[in-house]
Coordinates of C-alpha atoms and ligand atoms in Angstrom, one line a residue:
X271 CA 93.5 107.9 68.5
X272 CA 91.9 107.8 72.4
X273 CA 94.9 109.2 74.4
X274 CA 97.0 106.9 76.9
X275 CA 96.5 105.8 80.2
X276 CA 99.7 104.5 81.2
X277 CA 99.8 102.8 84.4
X278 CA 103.5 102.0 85.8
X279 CA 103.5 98.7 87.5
X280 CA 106.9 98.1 90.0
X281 CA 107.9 97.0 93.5
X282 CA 108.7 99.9 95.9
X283 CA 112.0 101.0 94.9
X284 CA 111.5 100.0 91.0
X285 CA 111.9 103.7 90.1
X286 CA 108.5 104.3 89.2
X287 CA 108.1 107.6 90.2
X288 CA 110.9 108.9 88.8
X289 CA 110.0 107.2 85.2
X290 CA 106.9 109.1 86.1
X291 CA 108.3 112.2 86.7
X292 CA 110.5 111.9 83.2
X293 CA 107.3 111.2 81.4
X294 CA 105.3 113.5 82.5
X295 CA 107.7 116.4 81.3
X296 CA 108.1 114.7 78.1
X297 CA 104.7 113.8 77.4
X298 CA 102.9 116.7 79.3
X299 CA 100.6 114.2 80.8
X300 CA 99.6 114.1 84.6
X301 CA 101.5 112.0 86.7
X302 CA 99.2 110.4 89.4
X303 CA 100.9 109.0 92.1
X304 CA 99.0 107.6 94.7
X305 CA 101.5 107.5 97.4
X306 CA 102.0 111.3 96.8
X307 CA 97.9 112.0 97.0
X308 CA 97.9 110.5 100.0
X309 CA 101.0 111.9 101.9
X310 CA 99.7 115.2 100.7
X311 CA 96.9 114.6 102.5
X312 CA 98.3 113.5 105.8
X313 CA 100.4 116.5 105.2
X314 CA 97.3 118.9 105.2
X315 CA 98.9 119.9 102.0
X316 CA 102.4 121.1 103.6
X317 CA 104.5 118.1 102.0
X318 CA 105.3 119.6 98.4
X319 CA 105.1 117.6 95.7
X320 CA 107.5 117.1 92.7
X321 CA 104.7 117.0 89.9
X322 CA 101.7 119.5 89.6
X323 CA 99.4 116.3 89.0
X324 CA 99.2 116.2 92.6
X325 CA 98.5 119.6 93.4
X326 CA 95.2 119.4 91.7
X327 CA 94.0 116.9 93.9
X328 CA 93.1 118.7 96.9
X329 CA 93.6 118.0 100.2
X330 CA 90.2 119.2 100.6
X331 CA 89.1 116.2 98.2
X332 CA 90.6 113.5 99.7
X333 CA 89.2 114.6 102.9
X334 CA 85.5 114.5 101.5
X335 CA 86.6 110.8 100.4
X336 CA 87.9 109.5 103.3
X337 CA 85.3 111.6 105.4
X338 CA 87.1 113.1 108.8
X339 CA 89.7 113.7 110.4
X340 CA 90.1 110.6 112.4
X341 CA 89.3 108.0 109.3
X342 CA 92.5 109.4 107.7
X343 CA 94.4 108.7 110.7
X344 CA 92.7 105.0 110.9
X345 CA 92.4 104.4 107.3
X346 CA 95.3 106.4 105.9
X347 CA 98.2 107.6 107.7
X348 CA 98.4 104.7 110.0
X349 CA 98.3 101.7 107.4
X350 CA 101.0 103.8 105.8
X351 CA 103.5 104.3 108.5
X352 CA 103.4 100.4 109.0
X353 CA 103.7 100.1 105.3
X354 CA 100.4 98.6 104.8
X355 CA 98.0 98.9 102.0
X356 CA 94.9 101.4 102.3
X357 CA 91.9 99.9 101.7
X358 CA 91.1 99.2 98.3
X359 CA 87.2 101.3 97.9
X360 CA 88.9 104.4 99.2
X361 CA 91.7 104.0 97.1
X362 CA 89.3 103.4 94.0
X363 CA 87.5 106.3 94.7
X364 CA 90.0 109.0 95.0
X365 CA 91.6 107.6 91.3
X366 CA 88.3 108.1 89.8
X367 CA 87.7 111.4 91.2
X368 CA 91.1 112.3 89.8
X369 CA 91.0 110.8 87.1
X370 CA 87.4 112.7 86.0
X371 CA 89.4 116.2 85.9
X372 CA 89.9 118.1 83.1
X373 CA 93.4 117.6 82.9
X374 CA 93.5 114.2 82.8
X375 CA 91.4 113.9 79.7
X376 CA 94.2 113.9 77.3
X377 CA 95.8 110.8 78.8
X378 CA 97.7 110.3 82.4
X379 CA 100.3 108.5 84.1
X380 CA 99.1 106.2 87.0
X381 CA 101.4 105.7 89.5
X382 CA 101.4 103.6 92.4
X383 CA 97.8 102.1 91.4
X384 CA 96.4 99.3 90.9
X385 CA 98.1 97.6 94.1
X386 CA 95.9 94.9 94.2
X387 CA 93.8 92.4 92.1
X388 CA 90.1 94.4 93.2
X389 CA 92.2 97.9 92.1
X390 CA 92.9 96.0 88.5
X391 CA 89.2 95.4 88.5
X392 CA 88.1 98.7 89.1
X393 CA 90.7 99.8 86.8
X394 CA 90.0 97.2 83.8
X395 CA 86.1 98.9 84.5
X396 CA 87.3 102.4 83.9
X397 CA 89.0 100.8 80.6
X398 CA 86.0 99.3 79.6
X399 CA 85.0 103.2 78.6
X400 CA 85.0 102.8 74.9
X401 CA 86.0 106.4 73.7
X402 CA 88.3 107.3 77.3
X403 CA 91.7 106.3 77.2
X404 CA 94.0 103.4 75.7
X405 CA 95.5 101.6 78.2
X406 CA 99.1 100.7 78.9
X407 CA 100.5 98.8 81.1
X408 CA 104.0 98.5 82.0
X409 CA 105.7 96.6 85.1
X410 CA 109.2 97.7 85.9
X411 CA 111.2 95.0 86.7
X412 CA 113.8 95.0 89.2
X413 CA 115.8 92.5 91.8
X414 CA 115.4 92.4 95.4
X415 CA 118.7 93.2 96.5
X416 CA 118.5 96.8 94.6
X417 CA 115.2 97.2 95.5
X418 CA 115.8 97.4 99.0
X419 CA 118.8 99.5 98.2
X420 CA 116.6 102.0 96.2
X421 CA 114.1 102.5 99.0
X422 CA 116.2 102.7 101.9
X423 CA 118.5 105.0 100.2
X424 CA 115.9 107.2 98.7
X425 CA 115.6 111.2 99.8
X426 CA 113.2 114.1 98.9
X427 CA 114.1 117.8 98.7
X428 CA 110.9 118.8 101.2
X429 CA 111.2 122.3 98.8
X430 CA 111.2 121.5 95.1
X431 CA 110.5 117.7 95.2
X432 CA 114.1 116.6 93.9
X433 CA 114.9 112.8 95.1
X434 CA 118.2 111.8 95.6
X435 CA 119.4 108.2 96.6
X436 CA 122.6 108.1 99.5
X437 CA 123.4 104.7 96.5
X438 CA 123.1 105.4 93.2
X439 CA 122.5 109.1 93.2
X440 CA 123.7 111.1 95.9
X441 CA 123.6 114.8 96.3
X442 CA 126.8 116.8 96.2
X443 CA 127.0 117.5 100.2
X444 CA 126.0 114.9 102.5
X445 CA 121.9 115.0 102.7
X446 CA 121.4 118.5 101.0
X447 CA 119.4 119.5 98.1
X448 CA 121.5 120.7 95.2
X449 CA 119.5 123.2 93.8
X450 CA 118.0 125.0 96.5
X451 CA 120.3 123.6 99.9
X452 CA 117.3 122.3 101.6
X453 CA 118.0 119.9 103.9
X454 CA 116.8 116.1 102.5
X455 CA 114.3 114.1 104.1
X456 CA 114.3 110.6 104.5
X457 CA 110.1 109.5 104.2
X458 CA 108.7 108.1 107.6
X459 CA 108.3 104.6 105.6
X460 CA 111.6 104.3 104.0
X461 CA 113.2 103.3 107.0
X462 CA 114.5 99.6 106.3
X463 CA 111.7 98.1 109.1
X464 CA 109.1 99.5 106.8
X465 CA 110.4 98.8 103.5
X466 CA 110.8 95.5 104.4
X467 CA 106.6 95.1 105.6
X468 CA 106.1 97.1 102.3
X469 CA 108.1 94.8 100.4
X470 CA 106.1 92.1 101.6
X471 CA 102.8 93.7 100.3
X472 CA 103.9 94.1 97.5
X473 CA 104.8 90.5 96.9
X474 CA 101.3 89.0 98.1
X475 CA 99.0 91.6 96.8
X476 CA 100.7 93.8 93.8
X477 CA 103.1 91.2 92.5
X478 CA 100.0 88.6 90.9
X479 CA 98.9 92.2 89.0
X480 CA 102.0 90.9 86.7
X481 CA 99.8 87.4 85.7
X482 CA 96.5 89.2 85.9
X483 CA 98.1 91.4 83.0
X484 CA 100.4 88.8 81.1
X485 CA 99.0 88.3 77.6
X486 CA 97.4 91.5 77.5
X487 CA 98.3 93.2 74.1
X488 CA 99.1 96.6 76.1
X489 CA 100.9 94.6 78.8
X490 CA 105.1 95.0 78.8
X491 CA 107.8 94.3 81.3
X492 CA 110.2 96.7 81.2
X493 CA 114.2 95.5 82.9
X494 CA 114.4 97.8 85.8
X495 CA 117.6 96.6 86.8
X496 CA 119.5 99.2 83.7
X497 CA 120.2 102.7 84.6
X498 CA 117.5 104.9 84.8
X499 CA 118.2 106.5 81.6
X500 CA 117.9 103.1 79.6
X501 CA 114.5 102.3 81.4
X502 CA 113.0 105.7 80.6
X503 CA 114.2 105.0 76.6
X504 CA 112.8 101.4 76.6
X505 CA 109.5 103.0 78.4
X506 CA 109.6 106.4 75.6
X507 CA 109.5 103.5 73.0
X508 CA 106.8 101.5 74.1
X509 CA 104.7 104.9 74.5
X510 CA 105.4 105.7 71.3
X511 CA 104.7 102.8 69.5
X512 CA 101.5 101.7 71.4
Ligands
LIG749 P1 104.1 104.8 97.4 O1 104.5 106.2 97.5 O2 103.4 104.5 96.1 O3 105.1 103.8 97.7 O4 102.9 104.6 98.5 C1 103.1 104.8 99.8 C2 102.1 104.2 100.7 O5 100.8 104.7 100.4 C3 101.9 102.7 100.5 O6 102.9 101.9 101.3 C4 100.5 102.4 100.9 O7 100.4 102.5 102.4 C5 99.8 103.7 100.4 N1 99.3 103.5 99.0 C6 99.6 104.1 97.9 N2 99.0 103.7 96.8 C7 98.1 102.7 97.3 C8 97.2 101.9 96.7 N3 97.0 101.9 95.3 N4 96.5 101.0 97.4 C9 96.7 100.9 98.8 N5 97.6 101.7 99.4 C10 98.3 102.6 98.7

């Protein structure tokens, strides 16, 4: 059996990266989130993150990617703060250099990517590779009103990668880490302004993924609106049986 690519399809605020993170322990499979490769690199590598997947994609590499300095800025870092997707060839390139290391041999969990319909195309390409990895796709499914709720409410421990949300999962003491008493940070682009423009890429260039992949035998919609507990189950279940 050809191990698993599993790619987690969801709106911003569907919980993908923490099903991600939940899978990744479980399965010991590397979660690669996108979003996190790229705020690493904006970073220069200070922003921690919460799954060694992404330390193994170097700042260094990205930067040989995207080429200097100032093309992150343009290409990167500023399409990001407005909530705007980064173009699709650069985005292509760094999953396929990512996805060539050794530890993503034995399978992976692709977060965050495809985004849009030419990302699917590159992607259905790399699943073209007849002895690779089985694909499966799974979009988490969630409403709007908790979506927004998710996002805007979401905050990271900057020192072990814990994420809290002020809604459905707050921490202990107003905006602290549990574990480690860090104080949490509230990412530059889940301020409500930019959730909302992010929102809106989502729904005209990630949400069609969900017809491009309808019908597919590895294709699944998951109910993202249960607790997160329910939706890493249902999501354990469909791993297992695929
Ligand atoms: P995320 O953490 O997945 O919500 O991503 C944060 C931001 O990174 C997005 O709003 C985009 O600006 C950028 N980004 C992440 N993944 C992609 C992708 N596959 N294509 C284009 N932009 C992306």
């Amino acid at each position: 059996m050809k191990p698993h690519a599993v790619v987690l399809l969801g709106a911003p605020g569907s919980g993908k990266g923490t099903q991600a993170h939940k899978l990744t322990q479980d399965w010991g499979i590397p979660h690669i989130s996108t979003g996190e490769i790229l705020r690493r690199a904006v970073s220069g590598g200070h922003e921690r993150p919460r799954d060694p997947g992404h330390q193994a994609l170097t700042v260094e590499m990205v930067n040989r990617v995207v080429g200097n300095r100032d093309q992150l800025y343009e290409l990167v870092a500023r399409k990001m703060q407005a909530g705007q997707l980064v173009p699709d060839e650069l985005m292509s390139k760094i999953v396929e250099e990512r996805i060539k290391r050794e530890d993503a041999q034995g399978g992976f969990i692709l977060d965050g990517f495809p985004r849009t319909l030419v990302q699917a195309e590159f992607l259905d390409e790399v699943f073209a590779c007849e002895d690779c990895w089985d694909p499966l796709v799974l979009n988490i499914d969630v409403d709007q009103d908790v979506l927004l709720k998710r996002a805007t409410g979401r905050r990271m421990c900057p020192v072990c990668g814990e994420i809290y949300n002020l809604y459905f999962r707050p921490p202990q003491s107003d905006e602290v880490c549990d574990r480690d008493g860090a104080k949490l940070v509230h990412r530059a682009d889940d301020h409500e302004d930019i959730v909302r423009a992010r929102l809106l890429a989502y729904d005209a260039q990630t949400h069609p993924l969900i017809e491009y992949y309808a019908g597919r035998p590895y294709f699944h919609n998951v109910d993202g609106n249960l607790p997160a507990e329910a939706i890493a189950r249902e999501l354990a279940r469909l791993l297992k049986a695929a």
